[in-house]
Each structure stands twice: as C-alpha cells, then as structure tokens.
C-alpha cells in the first residue's frame, strides 16, 4: 500500500519528515482538532492538537461493515438487559459481593426498581469497541473488546480528523488515497438522539444537563455536542456532581431542578469509575436516578455495559433468551464474541483459573472498570490470580481471550512524543444510539464509527491516559 511505502521513505529523510509532521499539526490546529492540556485541563488559554496518527490506518472493509451492521442489535440488547432485573441480579450476583463499585450501582438500581420507575423515556448512547483479530491462517476476524454504555466518547473534535488526513495525504501527492478517507457525522447523529429524548420530554424550557468531571480536558468535544443542541434551540448546561448536590432537588412530581432549571435529560460524561464518586456524589446519583429526568444512561444501562454482563452474554443460550425468534440476530452478535470465561467460585471458575495460569499470554484479566489501564496481561495475570484465586475476590474479574490484531506501520503524533515509525494496532468503535418511549423504540441507529490507534507494545489503551490516539480508517 502506498502510505506504507511512503512511510518507509519518509523515515529515512528527517527533514522531510519534520516538515510533514509540522504540516499535520498545523492542519490539526487549523481545523480545530484540539484538546486542552494535562497541565492546564480547565484553562481555555492553552490548547494542543488532539493526539492523532500521521496517516489513516488501513482497515479491512468487511470487518468495518460487519461492525456497523450489528450495532442496532447491540443497542436493542443493551436496552433489553437494562429492563431485566432478574437477569442483572443473577449475572452480577457474585460480582457485587466482590466489587464495591458494582455493588453500589446495583444498590441504586434495586432501590429505583422497588420505588417503581417514573420515566418511560429511555436514551442510550453506546460505543461498541472491536479489534480485528488475525487468525493463524491470516484471515481477519472482528472481535468485540467491550461495549461502553456510559460516557462513550471520542467523537466531537475528532470529527475533523478525516479532513486533516486528506490534506496530509494530498500534500505528499497521495491524492487517490486521500479521496478514500471518508467524513463522519457521528457527533450530529449522537446529538440527534439527545435531542429526540429532550423533545419527547416535552418541556420547551427544560435543559439537557451534561454531568462533567472536575478536570475538563475533553471540553472542546463536549462543545461540539452542545453546538448541535443549541442549533435546535435546546438549552444545555454543564454541571459537576458537587454542583448538582448543592443546587439540585426533586419536586413533588420527581421533576429534577438544578438552580431553578428543570432538567429534561442528564447526560453522564462522568460517573463511570469508583474515584468519580464521593459519598455525597453517590447520593446525588441516586437523586438523579430517582428523578423524572431522562438518564443517559440510567443505572441499569450502565450495569448492562459491565464486563461481567459481557461474559454472561457469551454463555450458550443467553442471547437466545433476549432474541427468542431471531436466530440471525443471535448469530450476528455472537460472531463478534471473543472467548469469555467466568471466574465465579465453583468448578467452571476453577477451570478458567487453571487455563489462565497455564497460558497467561492467551488471556486478559479484566476487573469491572472503565476508562483504560485497568486490565492485566501476561505475568500480571499470574500475580493477581495467585492472590485471589482461592476466595470470592476473584469474582470481581472476568477472563477474556486475548485478541491479537494485525499491526501496521504508522507515526503517532502526541504532544512531546518523539517522532518514530511505530508498529501500531487499532480499535474500531461503533457508535449506536436509541430512544425508547414506553414499549416503543422511536429511534435505533448506528451513528458512525471511530478509529483509535496505539503502539502495539502497549497492552492497554486510553486517549486521555496517553496511550491511544485518534485515527481514521483507510478502507481496504
Ligand atoms: P476499558 O473499559 O478500560 O476501556 P477495555 O475492555 O476496553 O476496558 O480494555 C482496555 C484496553 O485493553 C483495550 O482498549 C485494549 O487495548 C486492551 N484489551 C482489552 N481487552 C482485550 C483483549 N481481549 N485482547 C487484547 N487487548 C485487549
Ligand atoms: Mg475500552
């Protein structure tokens, strides 16, 4: 492929390489592919380019189409799980005994279920992540890494990357290649779901509240969503847990008010990790969850996105229960599953432990965490399992088959990262959104995809954590 050969030439010509890298960064600034810095995450005085690859990375078309085609079924599945307390209770029974965070979320879920749900509008905004596994015979096979049902990001400013990539390719004469980099409308499509939920709520003056973190490094991306909403005359506010705790209350009908404003939709871009919460913010979460506001996601939907649920879904017969008359859908979803194994106490879990200890390179050990950097690989699997294998603490984890993606050469651009030709691998993240009103799905859509790429030497990922960068697909 031309970019591959071009990269080889480029790396042996440092002056030309520097010029091109500078041009790429300048183009990123020019088009607003920018992010706040770790040093000053809350300042609007300083920004840098959002990390990205110099060239788009080649992605097999069949894998991409497969990932896009299955997304609306994943939307339906997540929605069905979130409404099935018996399933969630059984799936998470051991996990909540071993993991405080899952237990806290489940406690809220149970409490709200017991009170009786008050809001019949449900809004889900997901991102299902995949790697393309390279089988031994060389054939590529799409495998789901996880599904994110809360605070799924990486859209917003990164929508400008295809434009940047096209200009970079054109600048070095790769015109045909540049024409194959497609634009994306994922921010508009995801925001349309937020707008739909707001519309159904039916109060012109009610706001969409984005629940944000203290360190607002991704604020420019949120601004892209806010712009889509303001364009529709939908008022948007941003609040931290603490602010909601001080200024938030429910009225007699359980309508949620913040600083005098009625909240139609709470859109969580925070609240996915234990250290996102203080005792006070747990109370605030409960307040919002009990309210009449549409929650994106509600706590049941957040739980539907846990690694434990992912593992239970891979058991024989479970998908069939959610899609009783749709064997094609079951097959389409199951085709994306990697091997997933329970670590619950009992003979099945014992077998998983033995398997992992015998060949740790074949597996990933995963706790119920989000946000990157939490998984165990290789010898660390042995270390952790040796410590927890004889008691119920091991049920806080699941075991997953390790996906071995094909690597490609590319150059990762990130502030202060030296310029080197790296061997990289990518994850395809497919966006999906749905809105349900009572028993009726009024919107169920695939909202485009993102590519996020890391040096293949890194096992785990994460854009904010400094491993992964934005990429776009060069579809082959
Ligand atoms: P998180 O919720 O922290 O993002 P993920 O399941 O996405 O958790 O795992 C984080 C990263 O670890 C992924 O982006 C990927 O790089 C790596 N990873 C996770 N599962 C696997 C797997 N089965 N095989 C190979 N790498 C994996
Ligand atoms: Mg992930």
JSON list of C-alpha atoms and ligand atoms in Angstrom, two decimals, residues 127 129 131 133 143-148 272-273 305 307 310 338-340 362-377 399-405 425-427 452 454 458-462 467-468, ligand 1:
[
{"chain": "A", "resi": 127, "resn": "UNK", "atom": "CA", "xyz": [-19.88, 2.66, 21.62]},
{"chain": "A", "resi": 129, "resn": "UNK", "atom": "CA", "xyz": [-15.31, -1.48, 20.51]},
{"chain": "A", "resi": 131, "resn": "UNK", "atom": "CA", "xyz": [-10.27, -5.31, 17.29]},
{"chain": "A", "resi": 133, "resn": "UNK", "atom": "CA", "xyz": [-8.09, -10.50, 15.28]},
{"chain": "A", "resi": 143, "resn": "UNK", "atom": "CA", "xyz": [-13.89, -9.38, 17.83]},
{"chain": "A", "resi": 144, "resn": "UNK", "atom": "CA", "xyz": [-15.67, -7.18, 20.35]},
{"chain": "A", "resi": 145, "resn": "UNK", "atom": "CA", "xyz": [-13.40, -5.80, 23.09]},
{"chain": "A", "resi": 146, "resn": "UNK", "atom": "CA", "xyz": [-16.22, -4.29, 25.13]},
{"chain": "A", "resi": 147, "resn": "UNK", "atom": "CA", "xyz": [-19.32, -2.15, 24.88]},
{"chain": "A", "resi": 148, "resn": "UNK", "atom": "CA", "xyz": [-19.40, 1.26, 26.56]},
{"chain": "A", "resi": 272, "resn": "UNK", "atom": "CA", "xyz": [-18.08, 5.57, 35.30]},
{"chain": "A", "resi": 273, "resn": "UNK", "atom": "CA", "xyz": [-15.28, 4.92, 37.82]},
{"chain": "A", "resi": 305, "resn": "UNK", "atom": "CA", "xyz": [-22.20, -2.47, 29.97]},
{"chain": "A", "resi": 307, "resn": "UNK", "atom": "CA", "xyz": [-17.54, -6.80, 31.65]},
{"chain": "A", "resi": 310, "resn": "UNK", "atom": "CA", "xyz": [-20.46, -9.24, 28.57]},
{"chain": "A", "resi": 338, "resn": "UNK", "atom": "CA", "xyz": [-14.15, -13.50, 21.75]},
{"chain": "A", "resi": 339, "resn": "UNK", "atom": "CA", "xyz": [-13.76, -16.27, 24.35]},
{"chain": "A", "resi": 340, "resn": "UNK", "atom": "CA", "xyz": [-15.15, -15.04, 27.68]},
{"chain": "A", "resi": 362, "resn": "UNK", "atom": "CA", "xyz": [-3.59, -16.12, 25.68]},
{"chain": "A", "resi": 363, "resn": "UNK", "atom": "CA", "xyz": [-5.81, -14.11, 28.03]},
{"chain": "A", "resi": 364, "resn": "UNK", "atom": "CA", "xyz": [-6.67, -10.74, 29.52]},
{"chain": "A", "resi": 365, "resn": "UNK", "atom": "CA", "xyz": [-7.82, -10.47, 33.14]},
{"chain": "A", "resi": 366, "resn": "UNK", "atom": "CA", "xyz": [-10.45, -7.75, 33.46]},
{"chain": "A", "resi": 367, "resn": "UNK", "atom": "CA", "xyz": [-11.98, -6.08, 36.50]},
{"chain": "A", "resi": 368, "resn": "UNK", "atom": "CA", "xyz": [-15.31, -4.20, 36.35]},
{"chain": "A", "resi": 369, "resn": "UNK", "atom": "CA", "xyz": [-13.67, -0.92, 35.41]},
{"chain": "A", "resi": 370, "resn": "UNK", "atom": "CA", "xyz": [-13.82, 1.59, 32.58]},
{"chain": "A", "resi": 371, "resn": "UNK", "atom": "CA", "xyz": [-11.51, 4.21, 31.22]},
{"chain": "A", "resi": 372, "resn": "UNK", "atom": "CA", "xyz": [-8.42, 2.22, 30.25]},
{"chain": "A", "resi": 373, "resn": "UNK", "atom": "CA", "xyz": [-5.40, 1.00, 32.18]},
{"chain": "A", "resi": 374, "resn": "UNK", "atom": "CA", "xyz": [-7.21, -1.44, 34.47]},
{"chain": "A", "resi": 375, "resn": "UNK", "atom": "CA", "xyz": [-6.63, -4.81, 32.80]},
{"chain": "A", "resi": 376, "resn": "UNK", "atom": "CA", "xyz": [-3.93, -7.40, 33.47]},
{"chain": "A", "resi": 377, "resn": "UNK", "atom": "CA", "xyz": [-1.80, -9.11, 30.86]},
{"chain": "A", "resi": 399, "resn": "UNK", "atom": "CA", "xyz": [-11.18, -13.70, 31.92]},
{"chain": "A", "resi": 400, "resn": "UNK", "atom": "CA", "xyz": [-11.12, -12.90, 28.22]},
{"chain": "A", "resi": 401, "resn": "UNK", "atom": "CA", "xyz": [-9.36, -14.43, 25.28]},
{"chain": "A", "resi": 402, "resn": "UNK", "atom": "CA", "xyz": [-6.57, -12.14, 24.17]},
{"chain": "A", "resi": 403, "resn": "UNK", "atom": "CA", "xyz": [-7.16, -10.68, 20.73]},
{"chain": "A", "resi": 404, "resn": "UNK", "atom": "CA", "xyz": [-4.09, -10.49, 18.51]},
{"chain": "A", "resi": 405, "resn": "UNK", "atom": "CA", "xyz": [-4.63, -7.73, 15.98]},
{"chain": "A", "resi": 425, "resn": "UNK", "atom": "CA", "xyz": [-2.85, -1.53, 16.10]},
{"chain": "A", "resi": 426, "resn": "UNK", "atom": "CA", "xyz": [-6.31, -0.03, 16.16]},
{"chain": "A", "resi": 427, "resn": "UNK", "atom": "CA", "xyz": [-9.73, -0.42, 17.68]},
{"chain": "A", "resi": 452, "resn": "UNK", "atom": "CA", "xyz": [-8.35, 4.72, 17.84]},
{"chain": "A", "resi": 454, "resn": "UNK", "atom": "CA", "xyz": [-1.95, 2.69, 19.84]},
{"chain": "A", "resi": 458, "resn": "UNK", "atom": "CA", "xyz": [1.14, -1.16, 24.85]},
{"chain": "A", "resi": 459, "resn": "UNK", "atom": "CA", "xyz": [-1.27, -3.79, 26.07]},
{"chain": "A", "resi": 460, "resn": "UNK", "atom": "CA", "xyz": [-3.94, -1.50, 27.45]},
{"chain": "A", "resi": 461, "resn": "UNK", "atom": "CA", "xyz": [-5.29, 1.70, 25.88]},
{"chain": "A", "resi": 462, "resn": "UNK", "atom": "CA", "xyz": [-6.83, 5.14, 26.57]},
{"chain": "A", "resi": 467, "resn": "UNK", "atom": "CA", "xyz": [-1.54, 5.65, 25.03]},
{"chain": "A", "resi": 468, "resn": "UNK", "atom": "CA", "xyz": [-4.12, 5.82, 22.26]},
{"chain": "B", "resi": 1, "resn": "LIG", "atom": "P1", "xyz": [-11.87, -0.09, 29.37]},
{"chain": "B", "resi": 1, "resn": "LIG", "atom": "O1", "xyz": [-13.28, -0.06, 29.85]},
{"chain": "B", "resi": 1, "resn": "LIG", "atom": "O2", "xyz": [-10.87, 0.22, 30.44]},
{"chain": "B", "resi": 1, "resn": "LIG", "atom": "O3", "xyz": [-11.67, 0.71, 28.13]},
{"chain": "B", "resi": 1, "resn": "LIG", "atom": "P2", "xyz": [-11.38, -2.39, 27.67]},
{"chain": "B", "resi": 1, "resn": "LIG", "atom": "O4", "xyz": [-12.09, -3.67, 27.74]},
{"chain": "B", "resi": 1, "resn": "LIG", "atom": "O5", "xyz": [-11.73, -1.53, 26.52]},
{"chain": "B", "resi": 1, "resn": "LIG", "atom": "O6", "xyz": [-11.62, -1.63, 29.04]},
{"chain": "B", "resi": 1, "resn": "LIG", "atom": "O7", "xyz": [-9.84, -2.64, 27.70]},
{"chain": "B", "resi": 1, "resn": "LIG", "atom": "C1", "xyz": [-8.90, -1.58, 27.64]},
{"chain": "B", "resi": 1, "resn": "LIG", "atom": "C2", "xyz": [-7.87, -1.87, 26.58]},
{"chain": "B", "resi": 1, "resn": "LIG", "atom": "O8", "xyz": [-7.21, -3.13, 26.83]},
{"chain": "B", "resi": 1, "resn": "LIG", "atom": "C3", "xyz": [-8.46, -2.02, 25.19]},
{"chain": "B", "resi": 1, "resn": "LIG", "atom": "O9", "xyz": [-8.61, -0.76, 24.59]},
{"chain": "B", "resi": 1, "resn": "LIG", "atom": "C4", "xyz": [-7.43, -2.89, 24.50]},
{"chain": "B", "resi": 1, "resn": "LIG", "atom": "O10", "xyz": [-6.32, -2.11, 24.08]},
{"chain": "B", "resi": 1, "resn": "LIG", "atom": "C5", "xyz": [-6.96, -3.81, 25.62]},
{"chain": "B", "resi": 1, "resn": "LIG", "atom": "N1", "xyz": [-7.76, -5.06, 25.60]},
{"chain": "B", "resi": 1, "resn": "LIG", "atom": "C6", "xyz": [-8.93, -5.27, 26.25]},
{"chain": "B", "resi": 1, "resn": "LIG", "atom": "N2", "xyz": [-9.40, -6.49, 26.01]},
{"chain": "B", "resi": 1, "resn": "LIG", "atom": "C7", "xyz": [-8.52, -7.08, 25.18]},
{"chain": "B", "resi": 1, "resn": "LIG", "atom": "C8", "xyz": [-8.45, -8.38, 24.58]},
{"chain": "B", "resi": 1, "resn": "LIG", "atom": "N3", "xyz": [-9.37, -9.30, 24.78]},
{"chain": "B", "resi": 1, "resn": "LIG", "atom": "N4", "xyz": [-7.37, -8.65, 23.78]},
{"chain": "B", "resi": 1, "resn": "LIG", "atom": "C9", "xyz": [-6.42, -7.71, 23.57]},
{"chain": "B", "resi": 1, "resn": "LIG", "atom": "N5", "xyz": [-6.43, -6.49, 24.13]},
{"chain": "B", "resi": 1, "resn": "LIG", "atom": "C10", "xyz": [-7.47, -6.16, 24.92]}
]
